[in-house]
C-alpha atoms as a printed R data frame, in Angstrom:
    type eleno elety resid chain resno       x       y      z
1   ATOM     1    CA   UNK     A     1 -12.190  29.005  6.888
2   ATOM     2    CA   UNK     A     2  -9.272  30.816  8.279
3   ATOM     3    CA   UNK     A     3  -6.412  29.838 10.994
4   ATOM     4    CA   UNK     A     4  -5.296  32.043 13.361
5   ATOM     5    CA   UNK     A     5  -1.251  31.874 13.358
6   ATOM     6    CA   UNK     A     6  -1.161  30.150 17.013
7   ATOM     7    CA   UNK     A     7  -3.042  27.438 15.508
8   ATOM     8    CA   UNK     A     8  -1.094  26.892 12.304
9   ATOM     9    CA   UNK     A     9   2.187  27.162 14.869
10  ATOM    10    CA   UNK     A    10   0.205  24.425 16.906
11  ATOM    11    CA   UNK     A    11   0.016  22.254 14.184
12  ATOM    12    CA   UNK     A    12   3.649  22.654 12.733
13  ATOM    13    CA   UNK     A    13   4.978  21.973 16.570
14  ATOM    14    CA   UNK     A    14   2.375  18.718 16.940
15  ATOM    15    CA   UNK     A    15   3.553  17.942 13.253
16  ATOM    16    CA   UNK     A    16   7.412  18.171 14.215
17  ATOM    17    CA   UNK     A    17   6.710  16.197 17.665
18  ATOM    18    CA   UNK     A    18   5.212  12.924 15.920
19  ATOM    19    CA   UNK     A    19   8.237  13.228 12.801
20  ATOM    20    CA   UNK     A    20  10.478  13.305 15.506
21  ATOM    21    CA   UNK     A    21   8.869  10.334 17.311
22  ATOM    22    CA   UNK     A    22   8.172   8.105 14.228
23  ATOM    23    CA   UNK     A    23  12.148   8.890 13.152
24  ATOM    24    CA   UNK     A    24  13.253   7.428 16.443
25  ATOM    25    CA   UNK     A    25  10.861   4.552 16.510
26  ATOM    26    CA   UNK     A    26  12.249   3.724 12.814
27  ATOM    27    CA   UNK     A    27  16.213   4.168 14.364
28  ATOM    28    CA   UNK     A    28  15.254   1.770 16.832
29  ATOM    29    CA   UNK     A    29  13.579  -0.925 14.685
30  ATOM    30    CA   UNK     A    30  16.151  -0.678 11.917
31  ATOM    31    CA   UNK     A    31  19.390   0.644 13.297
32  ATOM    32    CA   UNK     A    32  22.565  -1.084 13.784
33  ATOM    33    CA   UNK     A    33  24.132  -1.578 16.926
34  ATOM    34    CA   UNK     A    34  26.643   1.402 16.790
35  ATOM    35    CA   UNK     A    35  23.649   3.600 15.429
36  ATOM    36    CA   UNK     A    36  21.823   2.853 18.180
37  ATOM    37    CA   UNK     A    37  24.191   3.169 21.198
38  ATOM    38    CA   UNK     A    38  25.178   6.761 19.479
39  ATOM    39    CA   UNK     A    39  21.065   7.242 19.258
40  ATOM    40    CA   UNK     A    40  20.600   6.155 23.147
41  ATOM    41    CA   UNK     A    41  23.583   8.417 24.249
42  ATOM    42    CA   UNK     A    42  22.394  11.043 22.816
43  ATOM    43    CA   UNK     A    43  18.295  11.030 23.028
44  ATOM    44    CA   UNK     A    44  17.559   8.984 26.172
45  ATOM    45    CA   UNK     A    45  18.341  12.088 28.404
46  ATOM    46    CA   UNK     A    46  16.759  14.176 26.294
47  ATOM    47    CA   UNK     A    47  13.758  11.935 26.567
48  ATOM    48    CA   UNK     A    48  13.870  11.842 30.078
49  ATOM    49    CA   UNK     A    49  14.422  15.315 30.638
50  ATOM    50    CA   UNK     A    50  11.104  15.716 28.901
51  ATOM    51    CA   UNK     A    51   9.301  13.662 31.010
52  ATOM    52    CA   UNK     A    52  10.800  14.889 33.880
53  ATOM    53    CA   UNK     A    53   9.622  18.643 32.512
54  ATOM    54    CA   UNK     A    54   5.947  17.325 31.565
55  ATOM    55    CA   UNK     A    55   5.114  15.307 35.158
56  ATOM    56    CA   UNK     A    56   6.679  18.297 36.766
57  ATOM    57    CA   UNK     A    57   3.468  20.261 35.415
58  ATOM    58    CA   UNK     A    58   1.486  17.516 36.425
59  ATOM    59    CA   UNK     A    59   2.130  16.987 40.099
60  ATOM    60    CA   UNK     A    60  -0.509  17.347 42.287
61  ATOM    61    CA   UNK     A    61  -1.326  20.592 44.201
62  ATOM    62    CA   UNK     A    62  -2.063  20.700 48.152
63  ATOM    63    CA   UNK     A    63  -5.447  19.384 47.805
64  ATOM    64    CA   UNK     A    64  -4.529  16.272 45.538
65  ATOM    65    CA   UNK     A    65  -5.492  17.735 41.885
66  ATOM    66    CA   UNK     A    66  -3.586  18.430 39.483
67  ATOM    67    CA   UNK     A    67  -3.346  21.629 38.590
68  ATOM    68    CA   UNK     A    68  -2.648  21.642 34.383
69  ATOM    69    CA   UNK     A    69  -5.203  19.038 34.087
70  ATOM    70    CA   UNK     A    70  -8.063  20.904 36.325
71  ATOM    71    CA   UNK     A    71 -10.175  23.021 34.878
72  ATOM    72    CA   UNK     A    72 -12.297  26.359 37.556
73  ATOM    73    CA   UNK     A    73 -15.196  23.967 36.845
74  ATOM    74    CA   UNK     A    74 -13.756  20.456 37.053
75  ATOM    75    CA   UNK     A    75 -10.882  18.842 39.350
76  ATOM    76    CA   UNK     A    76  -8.676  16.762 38.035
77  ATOM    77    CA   UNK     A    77  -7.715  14.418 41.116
78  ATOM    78    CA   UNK     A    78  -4.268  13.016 40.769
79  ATOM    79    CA   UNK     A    79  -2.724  10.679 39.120
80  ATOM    80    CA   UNK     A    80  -3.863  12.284 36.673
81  ATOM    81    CA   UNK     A    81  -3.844  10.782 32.764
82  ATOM    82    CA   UNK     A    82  -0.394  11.755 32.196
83  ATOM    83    CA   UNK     A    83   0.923   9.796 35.325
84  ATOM    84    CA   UNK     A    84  -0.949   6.629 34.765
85  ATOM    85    CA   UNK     A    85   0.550   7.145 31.242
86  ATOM    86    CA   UNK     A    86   4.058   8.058 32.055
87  ATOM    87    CA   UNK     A    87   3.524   4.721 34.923
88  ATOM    88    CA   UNK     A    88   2.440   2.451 31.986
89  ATOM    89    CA   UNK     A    89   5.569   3.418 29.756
90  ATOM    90    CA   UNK     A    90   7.762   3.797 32.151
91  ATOM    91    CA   UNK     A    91   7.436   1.514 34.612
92  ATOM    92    CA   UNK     A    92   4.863  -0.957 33.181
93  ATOM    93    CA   UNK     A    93   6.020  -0.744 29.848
94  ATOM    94    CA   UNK     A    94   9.678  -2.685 31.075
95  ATOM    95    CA   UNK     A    95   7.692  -5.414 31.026
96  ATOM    96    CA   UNK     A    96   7.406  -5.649 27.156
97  ATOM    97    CA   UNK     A    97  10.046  -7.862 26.487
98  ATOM    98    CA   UNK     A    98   8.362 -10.991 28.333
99  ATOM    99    CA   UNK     A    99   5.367 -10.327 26.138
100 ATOM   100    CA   UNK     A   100   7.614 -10.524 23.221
101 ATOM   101    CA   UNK     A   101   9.188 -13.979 24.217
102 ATOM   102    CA   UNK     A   102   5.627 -14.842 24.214
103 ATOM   103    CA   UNK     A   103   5.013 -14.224 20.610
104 ATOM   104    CA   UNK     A   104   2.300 -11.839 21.564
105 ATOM   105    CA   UNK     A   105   3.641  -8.025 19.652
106 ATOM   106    CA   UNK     A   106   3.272  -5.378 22.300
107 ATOM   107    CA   UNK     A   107   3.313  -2.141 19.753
108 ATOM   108    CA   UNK     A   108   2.280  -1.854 16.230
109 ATOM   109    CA   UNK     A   109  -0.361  -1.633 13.719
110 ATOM   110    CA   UNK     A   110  -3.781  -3.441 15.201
111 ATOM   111    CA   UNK     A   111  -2.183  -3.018 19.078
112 ATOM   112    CA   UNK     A   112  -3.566  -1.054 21.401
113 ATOM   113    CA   UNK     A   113  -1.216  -1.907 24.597
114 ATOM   114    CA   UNK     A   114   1.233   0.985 25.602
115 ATOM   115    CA   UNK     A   115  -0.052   3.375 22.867
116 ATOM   116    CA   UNK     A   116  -1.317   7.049 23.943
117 ATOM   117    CA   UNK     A   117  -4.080   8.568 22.114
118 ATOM   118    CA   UNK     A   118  -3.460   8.898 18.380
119 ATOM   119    CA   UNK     A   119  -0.103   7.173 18.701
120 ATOM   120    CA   UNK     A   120  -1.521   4.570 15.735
121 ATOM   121    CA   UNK     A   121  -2.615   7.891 13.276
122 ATOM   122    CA   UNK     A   122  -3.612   7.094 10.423
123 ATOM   123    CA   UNK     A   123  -3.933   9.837  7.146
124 ATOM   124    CA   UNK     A   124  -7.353   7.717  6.009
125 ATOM   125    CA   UNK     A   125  -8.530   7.804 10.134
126 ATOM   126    CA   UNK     A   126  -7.424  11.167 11.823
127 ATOM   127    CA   UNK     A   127  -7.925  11.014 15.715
128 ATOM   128    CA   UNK     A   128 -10.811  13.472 16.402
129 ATOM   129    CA   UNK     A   129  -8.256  15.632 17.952
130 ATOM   130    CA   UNK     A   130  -6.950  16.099 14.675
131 ATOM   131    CA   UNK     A   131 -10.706  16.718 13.071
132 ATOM   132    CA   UNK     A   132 -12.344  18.983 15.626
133 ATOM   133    CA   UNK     A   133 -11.759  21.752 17.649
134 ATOM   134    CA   UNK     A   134  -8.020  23.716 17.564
135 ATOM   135    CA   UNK     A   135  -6.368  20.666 16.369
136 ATOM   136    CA   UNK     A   136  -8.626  20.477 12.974
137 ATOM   137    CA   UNK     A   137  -5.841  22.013 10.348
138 ATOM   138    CA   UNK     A   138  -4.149  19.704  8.591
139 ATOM   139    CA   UNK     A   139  -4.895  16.405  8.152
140 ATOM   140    CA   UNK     A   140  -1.370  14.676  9.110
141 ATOM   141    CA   UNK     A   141   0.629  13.112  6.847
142 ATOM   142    CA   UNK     A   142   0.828   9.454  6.606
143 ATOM   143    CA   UNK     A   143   3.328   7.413  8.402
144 ATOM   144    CA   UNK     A   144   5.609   5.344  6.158
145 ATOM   145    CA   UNK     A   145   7.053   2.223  7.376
């Protein structure tokens, strides 16, 4: 079987997205409080900015759709999935901490609430859009706690 260089590119961007996500999810957890201001300063706007640059691609046209996630065959009537996800993290998600003080975990192994798609991955249990299609090149390497 043979990869065509924009999928092997593909993979090493998707690869360097989720390092770069599981890093700052491990800062977070185990940082001290000086790491962690000097983490916020520095990656909360660029966070934002990201979000800012994905919804922007994802705001409905004139007629209500939006237009990355419509397809010449299918409309995609807004919100589309990336609002109601960006709305659950964002603005749902600031409810965690009352969850918490309930002794009920919000994220983690086993949790499903305010998780995206393939969030949980898993090197024995790829997501299928790891196993199928343009995403099937590597299988991902395991996340270490």
């Amino acid at each position: 079987m043979s990869f065509s260089m924009d999928q092997v590119l593909g993979q090493v961007l998707r690869n360097a997205v989720w390092e770069r996500l599981d890093m700052l999810t491990e800062l977070a957890q185990r940082a001290d409080a000086p790491s962690l201001v000097s983490v916020a300063r520095s990656e909360l706007p660029r966070l934002a900015e990201g979000w800012r640059a994905m919804l922007q691609a994802h705001e409905p046209d004139e007629r209500g759709d939006c237009p990355t996630c419509s397809t010449r065959w299918h409309r995609c009537k807004a919100p589309c999935s990336v609002w109601q996800v960006a709305h659950e993290h964002l603005v749902a998600g600031g409810l965690a901490p009352h969850a918490l003080s309930h002794g009920q975990p919000t994220t983690g192994p086993g949790t499903r609430r305010g998780l995206v798609p393939g969030q949980t991955r898993r090197a024995e249990r790829p997501t299928p859009a790891e196993t199928t299609g343009r995403h099937a090149l590597v299988t991902p390497r395991p996340v270490t706690a």
